[in-house]
Tab-separated table of C-alpha atoms and ligand atoms in Angstrom:
chain	number	residue	atom	x	y	z
A	23	UNK	CA	14.092	25.403	45.460
A	24	UNK	CA	11.657	27.981	44.485
A	25	UNK	CA	8.493	26.729	44.538
A	26	UNK	CA	6.514	30.439	43.283
A	27	UNK	CA	6.953	32.122	39.652
A	28	UNK	CA	4.953	35.331	39.662
A	29	UNK	CA	3.371	35.656	36.272
A	30	UNK	CA	4.319	39.748	35.652
A	31	UNK	CA	1.548	40.863	32.495
A	32	UNK	CA	1.223	43.628	30.920
A	33	UNK	CA	-0.876	45.863	30.783
A	34	UNK	CA	-1.647	47.013	34.328
A	35	UNK	CA	-0.366	45.379	37.594
A	36	UNK	CA	-3.803	43.161	38.326
A	37	UNK	CA	-3.389	41.033	35.614
A	38	UNK	CA	-0.898	39.513	36.994
A	39	UNK	CA	-0.189	36.192	39.113
A	40	UNK	CA	1.428	33.975	40.969
A	41	UNK	CA	1.827	30.032	40.525
A	42	UNK	CA	2.401	27.620	43.966
A	43	UNK	CA	3.672	24.407	42.700
A	44	UNK	CA	3.739	22.201	46.163
A	45	UNK	CA	3.565	18.738	47.376
A	46	UNK	CA	0.764	18.712	49.309
A	47	UNK	CA	-0.575	22.460	48.284
A	48	UNK	CA	-3.966	21.216	47.832
A	49	UNK	CA	-4.783	21.481	51.140
A	50	UNK	CA	-3.967	25.047	51.914
A	51	UNK	CA	-5.851	26.126	49.224
A	52	UNK	CA	-9.264	27.640	51.506
A	53	UNK	CA	-6.083	29.141	54.121
A	54	UNK	CA	-4.659	31.243	51.308
A	55	UNK	CA	-8.328	32.136	49.626
A	56	UNK	CA	-9.211	33.784	52.851
A	57	UNK	CA	-6.415	35.868	53.339
A	58	UNK	CA	-6.218	36.302	49.251
A	59	UNK	CA	-9.548	36.597	49.041
A	60	UNK	CA	-11.581	37.125	51.681
A	61	UNK	CA	-15.572	36.906	51.507
A	62	UNK	CA	-15.831	35.558	48.013
A	63	UNK	CA	-17.914	33.325	46.916
A	64	UNK	CA	-16.742	30.150	45.893
A	65	UNK	CA	-17.896	28.604	42.708
A	66	UNK	CA	-16.016	25.087	42.007
A	67	UNK	CA	-16.300	23.656	38.699
A	68	UNK	CA	-14.870	20.433	38.376
A	69	UNK	CA	-15.392	16.903	36.526
A	70	UNK	CA	-17.073	14.023	37.621
A	71	UNK	CA	-13.692	12.216	38.494
A	72	UNK	CA	-12.243	14.988	40.072
A	73	UNK	CA	-15.101	15.551	42.835
A	74	UNK	CA	-14.904	12.006	43.776
A	75	UNK	CA	-11.108	11.792	44.405
A	76	UNK	CA	-10.667	15.885	45.459
A	77	UNK	CA	-13.901	18.348	44.854
A	78	UNK	CA	-15.787	16.915	47.926
A	79	UNK	CA	-13.259	17.394	50.164
A	80	UNK	CA	-11.693	20.302	49.053
A	81	UNK	CA	-15.782	22.043	49.345
A	82	UNK	CA	-15.562	20.488	53.097
A	83	UNK	CA	-12.316	22.172	53.981
A	84	UNK	CA	-13.579	25.376	52.078
A	85	UNK	CA	-17.306	25.355	55.031
A	86	UNK	CA	-14.513	24.425	57.913
A	87	UNK	CA	-12.565	27.749	56.792
A	88	UNK	CA	-16.262	29.815	56.706
A	89	UNK	CA	-15.649	30.064	52.875
A	90	UNK	CA	-19.337	29.703	51.083
A	91	UNK	CA	-19.048	27.357	47.843
A	92	UNK	CA	-21.224	25.583	45.435
A	93	UNK	CA	-19.823	22.870	43.995
A	94	UNK	CA	-20.227	21.923	39.875
A	95	UNK	CA	-19.458	18.774	38.175
A	96	UNK	CA	-19.396	18.256	34.794
A	97	UNK	CA	-18.620	14.750	32.583
A	98	UNK	CA	-15.035	13.696	32.432
A	99	UNK	CA	-13.834	13.817	29.045
A	100	UNK	CA	-13.303	15.780	25.414
A	101	UNK	CA	-16.750	16.104	24.728
A	102	UNK	CA	-17.437	17.889	27.866
A	103	UNK	CA	-16.352	21.113	25.697
A	104	UNK	CA	-19.010	21.906	23.781
A	105	UNK	CA	-21.445	24.208	24.001
A	106	UNK	CA	-24.097	23.085	25.100
A	107	UNK	CA	-21.832	21.800	28.381
A	108	UNK	CA	-20.994	24.758	28.100
A	109	UNK	CA	-24.787	26.856	27.884
A	110	UNK	CA	-25.813	24.378	31.093
A	111	UNK	CA	-22.838	25.277	33.066
A	112	UNK	CA	-23.725	28.890	32.577
A	113	UNK	CA	-27.004	28.489	33.110
A	114	UNK	CA	-25.864	26.475	36.390
A	115	UNK	CA	-23.903	29.325	37.790
A	116	UNK	CA	-26.480	31.895	37.001
A	117	UNK	CA	-28.808	29.942	38.841
A	118	UNK	CA	-26.628	30.026	42.266
A	119	UNK	CA	-26.318	33.617	42.123
A	120	UNK	CA	-22.841	33.852	40.269
A	121	UNK	CA	-22.068	38.120	40.538
A	122	UNK	CA	-18.749	39.795	39.015
A	123	UNK	CA	-17.478	39.606	42.117
A	124	UNK	CA	-17.496	35.897	42.546
A	125	UNK	CA	-14.094	33.587	42.123
A	126	UNK	CA	-14.428	30.113	39.880
A	127	UNK	CA	-12.580	27.500	41.255
A	128	UNK	CA	-11.372	25.004	38.246
A	129	UNK	CA	-10.126	21.705	39.695
A	130	UNK	CA	-9.410	19.125	36.766
A	131	UNK	CA	-7.368	18.452	33.692
A	132	UNK	CA	-6.835	20.568	30.859
A	133	UNK	CA	-10.707	20.333	30.496
A	134	UNK	CA	-11.931	20.830	33.101
A	135	UNK	CA	-9.844	24.480	33.408
A	136	UNK	CA	-10.542	25.073	29.798
A	137	UNK	CA	-14.580	24.736	29.908
A	138	UNK	CA	-15.193	26.842	33.379
A	139	UNK	CA	-11.814	29.208	33.150
A	140	UNK	CA	-14.311	29.739	29.292
A	141	UNK	CA	-17.198	30.261	31.065
A	142	UNK	CA	-15.233	32.621	34.030
A	143	UNK	CA	-14.239	34.499	31.064
A	144	UNK	CA	-17.670	34.645	29.741
A	145	UNK	CA	-20.532	34.732	32.561
A	146	UNK	CA	-21.296	38.952	33.249
A	147	UNK	CA	-18.451	40.156	31.392
A	148	UNK	CA	-15.755	38.048	32.952
A	149	UNK	CA	-15.344	37.126	36.688
A	150	UNK	CA	-12.287	36.154	38.411
A	151	UNK	CA	-10.592	32.209	38.250
A	152	UNK	CA	-8.605	30.414	39.918
A	153	UNK	CA	-6.757	27.426	38.132
A	154	UNK	CA	-6.378	24.230	40.326
A	155	UNK	CA	-5.069	21.827	37.851
A	156	UNK	CA	-4.828	17.503	38.588
A	157	UNK	CA	-3.584	15.906	35.042
A	158	UNK	CA	0.323	16.849	34.368
A	159	UNK	CA	-0.718	18.339	30.758
A	160	UNK	CA	-2.724	20.937	32.786
A	161	UNK	CA	-0.155	21.791	35.107
A	162	UNK	CA	2.391	22.331	32.644
A	163	UNK	CA	0.947	23.632	30.139
A	164	UNK	CA	-2.815	24.686	30.328
A	165	UNK	CA	-3.531	26.418	32.537
A	166	UNK	CA	-1.330	28.735	32.788
A	167	UNK	CA	-1.237	31.415	29.939
A	168	UNK	CA	-4.825	32.252	30.113
A	169	UNK	CA	-6.239	30.408	27.083
A	170	UNK	CA	-9.655	29.181	27.439
A	171	UNK	CA	-12.157	27.979	25.582
A	172	UNK	CA	-14.399	25.012	24.418
A	173	UNK	CA	-14.780	22.705	20.429
A	174	UNK	CA	-16.649	23.233	17.509
A	175	UNK	CA	-17.873	20.477	15.366
A	176	UNK	CA	-15.294	21.923	12.990
A	177	UNK	CA	-12.212	21.626	15.367
A	178	UNK	CA	-10.817	22.375	18.725
A	179	UNK	CA	-10.672	25.513	21.064
A	180	UNK	CA	-12.369	26.919	17.969
A	181	UNK	CA	-14.106	29.142	20.112
A	182	UNK	CA	-12.363	30.984	23.172
A	183	UNK	CA	-10.778	33.636	24.820
A	184	UNK	CA	-7.354	34.928	26.619
A	185	UNK	CA	-8.294	34.916	30.103
A	186	UNK	CA	-5.435	35.046	32.912
A	187	UNK	CA	-5.806	33.217	35.824
A	188	UNK	CA	-6.224	35.108	39.359
A	189	UNK	CA	-4.371	32.544	40.960
A	190	UNK	CA	-2.542	29.381	39.903
A	191	UNK	CA	-2.199	26.503	42.307
A	192	UNK	CA	-0.042	22.818	41.146
A	193	UNK	CA	0.195	20.656	43.812
A	194	UNK	CA	2.023	17.129	41.667
A	195	UNK	CA	1.040	14.951	45.113
A	196	UNK	CA	-2.383	14.520	43.046
A	197	UNK	CA	-0.808	13.465	39.625
A	198	UNK	CA	-0.897	10.007	41.979
A	199	UNK	CA	-4.028	8.633	41.282
A	200	UNK	CA	-3.422	9.885	37.058
A	201	UNK	CA	-3.977	7.140	34.819
A	202	UNK	CA	-0.603	6.039	33.652
A	203	UNK	CA	-1.729	7.423	29.714
A	204	UNK	CA	-2.533	10.601	31.188
A	205	UNK	CA	0.955	11.335	33.127
A	206	UNK	CA	2.226	10.687	29.521
A	207	UNK	CA	0.487	12.714	27.701
A	208	UNK	CA	1.363	14.992	30.358
A	209	UNK	CA	5.738	14.348	29.164
A	210	UNK	CA	4.904	15.210	25.625
A	211	UNK	CA	4.123	18.570	26.528
A	212	UNK	CA	7.197	19.009	29.017
A	213	UNK	CA	10.130	17.542	26.806
A	214	UNK	CA	7.955	19.677	23.857
A	215	UNK	CA	8.605	22.913	26.139
A	216	UNK	CA	12.320	21.534	27.172
A	217	UNK	CA	13.551	20.911	23.203
A	218	UNK	CA	11.791	24.279	22.423
A	219	UNK	CA	13.280	26.887	24.748
A	220	UNK	CA	15.885	25.444	27.255
A	221	UNK	CA	18.595	23.123	26.128
A	222	UNK	CA	19.548	22.946	29.923
A	223	UNK	CA	16.160	21.804	31.327
A	224	UNK	CA	16.318	19.249	28.237
A	225	UNK	CA	19.824	17.926	29.323
A	226	UNK	CA	18.568	17.605	32.632
A	227	UNK	CA	15.192	14.967	31.264
A	228	UNK	CA	17.652	12.920	29.232
A	229	UNK	CA	19.215	12.376	32.891
A	230	UNK	CA	16.253	11.904	35.517
A	231	UNK	CA	14.088	9.978	33.146
A	232	UNK	CA	13.595	7.060	35.025
A	233	UNK	CA	13.009	9.716	38.120
A	234	UNK	CA	9.931	10.964	36.454
A	235	UNK	CA	6.847	8.978	37.726
A	236	UNK	CA	3.521	9.969	38.800
A	237	UNK	CA	4.622	9.320	42.757
A	238	UNK	CA	7.963	11.045	42.711
A	239	UNK	CA	5.671	14.242	44.183
A	240	UNK	CA	8.929	15.968	44.934
A	241	UNK	CA	10.727	15.722	42.131
A	242	UNK	CA	7.707	16.119	40.065
A	243	UNK	CA	7.587	20.047	41.459
A	244	UNK	CA	11.314	20.231	39.992
A	245	UNK	CA	10.557	19.664	36.950
A	246	UNK	CA	7.479	21.421	36.792
A	247	UNK	CA	8.302	24.898	38.665
A	248	UNK	CA	11.402	24.599	35.152
A	249	UNK	CA	8.504	23.716	32.626
A	250	UNK	CA	5.649	26.277	33.885
A	251	UNK	CA	9.091	28.917	34.117
A	252	UNK	CA	9.527	28.718	30.415
A	253	UNK	CA	6.580	28.922	29.639
A	254	UNK	CA	4.817	31.709	31.825
A	255	UNK	CA	8.213	33.701	30.452
A	256	UNK	CA	6.847	33.222	27.189
A	257	UNK	CA	2.941	34.332	27.377
A	258	UNK	CA	4.629	37.530	29.964
A	259	UNK	CA	6.439	38.233	26.528
A	260	UNK	CA	3.117	37.778	24.174
A	261	UNK	CA	-0.215	36.645	25.448
A	262	UNK	CA	-1.837	36.539	22.479
A	263	UNK	CA	0.727	34.642	20.209
A	264	UNK	CA	1.694	37.191	17.784
A	265	UNK	CA	5.288	35.627	18.288
A	266	UNK	CA	7.553	34.257	20.174
A	267	UNK	CA	4.466	32.081	22.399
A	268	UNK	CA	3.970	30.460	18.327
A	269	UNK	CA	6.396	28.530	19.348
A	270	UNK	CA	4.586	26.039	22.306
A	271	UNK	CA	3.041	24.912	18.986
A	272	UNK	CA	6.338	22.452	18.347
A	273	UNK	CA	5.068	18.672	17.391
A	274	UNK	CA	1.433	20.367	17.222
A	275	UNK	CA	0.622	21.054	13.554
A	276	UNK	CA	1.413	17.601	12.745
A	277	UNK	CA	0.396	16.625	16.014
A	278	UNK	CA	-3.035	18.367	15.973
A	279	UNK	CA	-3.616	16.393	12.161
A	280	UNK	CA	-2.836	13.253	13.791
A	281	UNK	CA	-5.242	13.784	16.641
A	282	UNK	CA	-8.377	14.993	14.140
A	283	UNK	CA	-7.354	12.336	11.877
A	284	UNK	CA	-7.482	9.459	14.277
A	285	UNK	CA	-11.290	11.198	15.660
A	286	UNK	CA	-9.719	11.535	18.922
A	287	UNK	CA	-8.593	8.173	19.267
A	288	UNK	CA	-5.255	8.678	19.979
A	289	UNK	CA	-4.266	11.219	23.414
A	290	UNK	CA	-3.021	14.778	22.812
A	291	UNK	CA	0.128	13.744	23.858
A	292	UNK	CA	0.931	10.893	22.421
A	293	UNK	CA	0.036	12.903	18.592
A	294	UNK	CA	2.539	15.571	19.663
A	295	UNK	CA	5.073	13.378	20.584
A	296	UNK	CA	4.829	11.643	16.781
A	297	UNK	CA	4.579	15.146	16.137
A	298	UNK	CA	7.688	16.593	17.502
A	299	UNK	CA	9.492	13.643	15.857
A	300	UNK	CA	8.105	14.376	12.230
A	301	UNK	CA	8.633	17.788	12.307
A	302	UNK	CA	12.321	17.404	13.456
A	303	UNK	CA	11.765	14.577	10.941
A	304	UNK	CA	11.446	17.706	8.502
A	305	UNK	CA	13.520	20.594	9.553
A	306	UNK	CA	16.598	17.739	9.293
A	307	UNK	CA	15.400	17.301	5.902
A	308	UNK	CA	15.255	20.865	5.121
A	309	UNK	CA	18.679	21.016	6.740
A	310	UNK	CA	17.779	23.046	9.887
A	311	UNK	CA	18.806	20.979	12.277
A	312	UNK	CA	21.152	17.805	12.755
A	313	UNK	CA	20.672	14.600	12.461
A	314	UNK	CA	21.876	14.191	17.060
A	315	UNK	CA	19.522	16.563	17.618
A	316	UNK	CA	16.545	14.007	16.345
A	317	UNK	CA	17.882	11.784	17.705
A	318	UNK	CA	18.031	13.503	21.304
A	319	UNK	CA	14.576	14.306	20.706
A	320	UNK	CA	12.922	11.150	19.543
A	321	UNK	CA	15.557	8.679	22.179
A	322	UNK	CA	13.997	11.084	24.775
A	323	UNK	CA	10.240	10.630	24.115
A	324	UNK	CA	10.592	6.583	23.293
A	325	UNK	CA	12.218	6.489	27.049
A	326	UNK	CA	8.830	8.481	28.294
A	327	UNK	CA	6.890	5.466	26.746
A	328	UNK	CA	6.143	8.078	23.897
A	329	UNK	CA	4.553	7.468	20.002
A	330	UNK	CA	7.825	8.026	17.779
A	331	UNK	CA	6.403	7.057	14.555
A	332	UNK	CA	3.284	8.267	12.075
A	333	UNK	CA	0.973	5.534	12.927
A	334	UNK	CA	0.645	3.262	9.489
A	335	UNK	CA	-2.455	3.567	7.458
A	336	UNK	CA	-3.221	7.358	8.359
A	337	UNK	CA	-6.092	8.560	5.999
A	338	UNK	CA	-4.022	11.305	3.989
A	339	UNK	CA	-7.368	12.869	2.692
A	340	UNK	CA	-7.955	13.406	5.923
A	341	UNK	CA	-4.908	14.398	7.385
A	342	UNK	CA	-4.367	17.363	4.554
A	343	UNK	CA	-7.694	18.629	5.736
A	344	UNK	CA	-6.876	18.928	9.480
A	345	UNK	CA	-3.155	20.788	8.100
A	346	UNK	CA	-5.729	23.497	6.025
A	347	UNK	CA	-7.963	24.209	8.831
A	348	UNK	CA	-5.366	24.089	11.716
A	349	UNK	CA	-6.220	27.641	13.421
A	350	UNK	CA	-2.238	28.650	13.688
A	351	UNK	CA	-2.512	29.158	10.152
A	352	UNK	CA	-2.048	32.266	8.262
A	353	UNK	CA	-2.163	31.569	5.028
A	354	UNK	CA	-2.591	28.797	2.561
A	355	UNK	CA	0.529	26.556	3.457
A	356	UNK	CA	0.730	25.201	7.264
A	357	UNK	CA	2.796	26.576	8.896
A	358	UNK	CA	5.237	25.320	11.485
A	359	UNK	CA	7.673	25.790	14.741
A	360	UNK	CA	10.429	23.378	13.212
A	361	UNK	CA	13.765	22.896	15.654
A	362	UNK	CA	17.231	24.609	14.663
A	363	UNK	CA	18.913	23.051	17.816
A	364	UNK	CA	17.957	21.809	21.373
A	365	UNK	CA	16.683	24.777	22.771
A	366	UNK	CA	15.680	26.695	20.191
A	367	UNK	CA	12.990	27.305	17.352
A	368	UNK	CA	11.879	28.596	14.453
A	369	UNK	CA	8.443	30.390	13.682
A	370	UNK	CA	6.490	30.410	11.194
A	371	UNK	CA	8.054	28.332	8.876
A	372	UNK	CA	6.222	27.577	5.439
A	373	UNK	CA	6.981	23.905	4.057
A	374	UNK	CA	5.707	22.771	0.157
A	375	UNK	CA	2.557	20.297	1.128
A	376	UNK	CA	4.570	17.813	-1.680
A	377	UNK	CA	7.592	17.869	1.459
A	378	UNK	CA	5.305	16.741	3.796
A	379	UNK	CA	3.605	14.003	1.861
A	380	UNK	CA	7.129	12.795	1.867
A	381	UNK	CA	7.751	12.537	4.845
A	382	UNK	CA	4.165	10.515	5.924
A	383	UNK	CA	4.552	8.004	3.066
B	430	LIG	N1	-0.104	25.271	25.170
B	430	LIG	C1	0.049	26.614	24.001
B	430	LIG	C2	-0.258	27.938	24.534
B	430	LIG	O1	-0.523	27.902	25.482
B	430	LIG	O2	0.009	28.061	23.748
């Protein structure tokens, strides 16, 4: 199985990068860095959970091969993507002597990747960074494609940049220590990518749901490789989300609004799962999607132990307010990605609010 994906960014070869998906790959990172980035000082950013599990050992491994590194720990959790923690992290990087030729490594889940990537994008007007994602969600989605950022009181990810990593190392063995809930969170994004872009991959997932477990690293490597290849191909064509990349927002218009309405007590993947089902219902109602495809999608999500129903008693006013501030909107009506069939999606579909209200009720 091919386990290296080359992402060809335009313009300029200097922005292209490799994604390596390898069980046990974390152990090989020091030698990769010594070979590809010799003499560079490492600024390793992680969270308190991942630090205990992997970052301290990784720092020792850097020491062993003579790589100079400094470790920066941020609290675990979405609250860490705040302006205060970002500012403190920039301060700590500067105080430790970060230079334009330093290398930031983001070792952690999506929160660490987004925050450390945004710090790398902005400190000294930008330094190189490497993504070493440790959650399934970060491995299949957020570590690839260069979206980095932090949250604002007005919404998630409203402050950010496109800053492509110089390398992504994905080691599925680290998922062994991931809480089950977090694992499911990532599965929702895997299903999304397959549903939006690749009917064969979707069928593969349908046939193999029971083999996709946290401990089956070899099988996970196959699944992650396929999901990441699909995402990388989209990012190569449309880095700035002016067209095709929007298809990766399948399930996310309703998903984000549900997540925000729950005050982010609901996991992103659970909200996306509900969003995928609800948006497919809208697609069926609009005459775009066959009922059979809708049923296949909801069945696969349920098989992955993900929720499929909009929570009862959802605060409608807040839900519609969240829909209207979605950063993906360009006009006054919410913009959707809707499925045409499994593996094929339509972007920029505007739907009248009464139709969405009817669905919610
Ligand atoms: N998570 C969707 C994207 O990276 O475009």
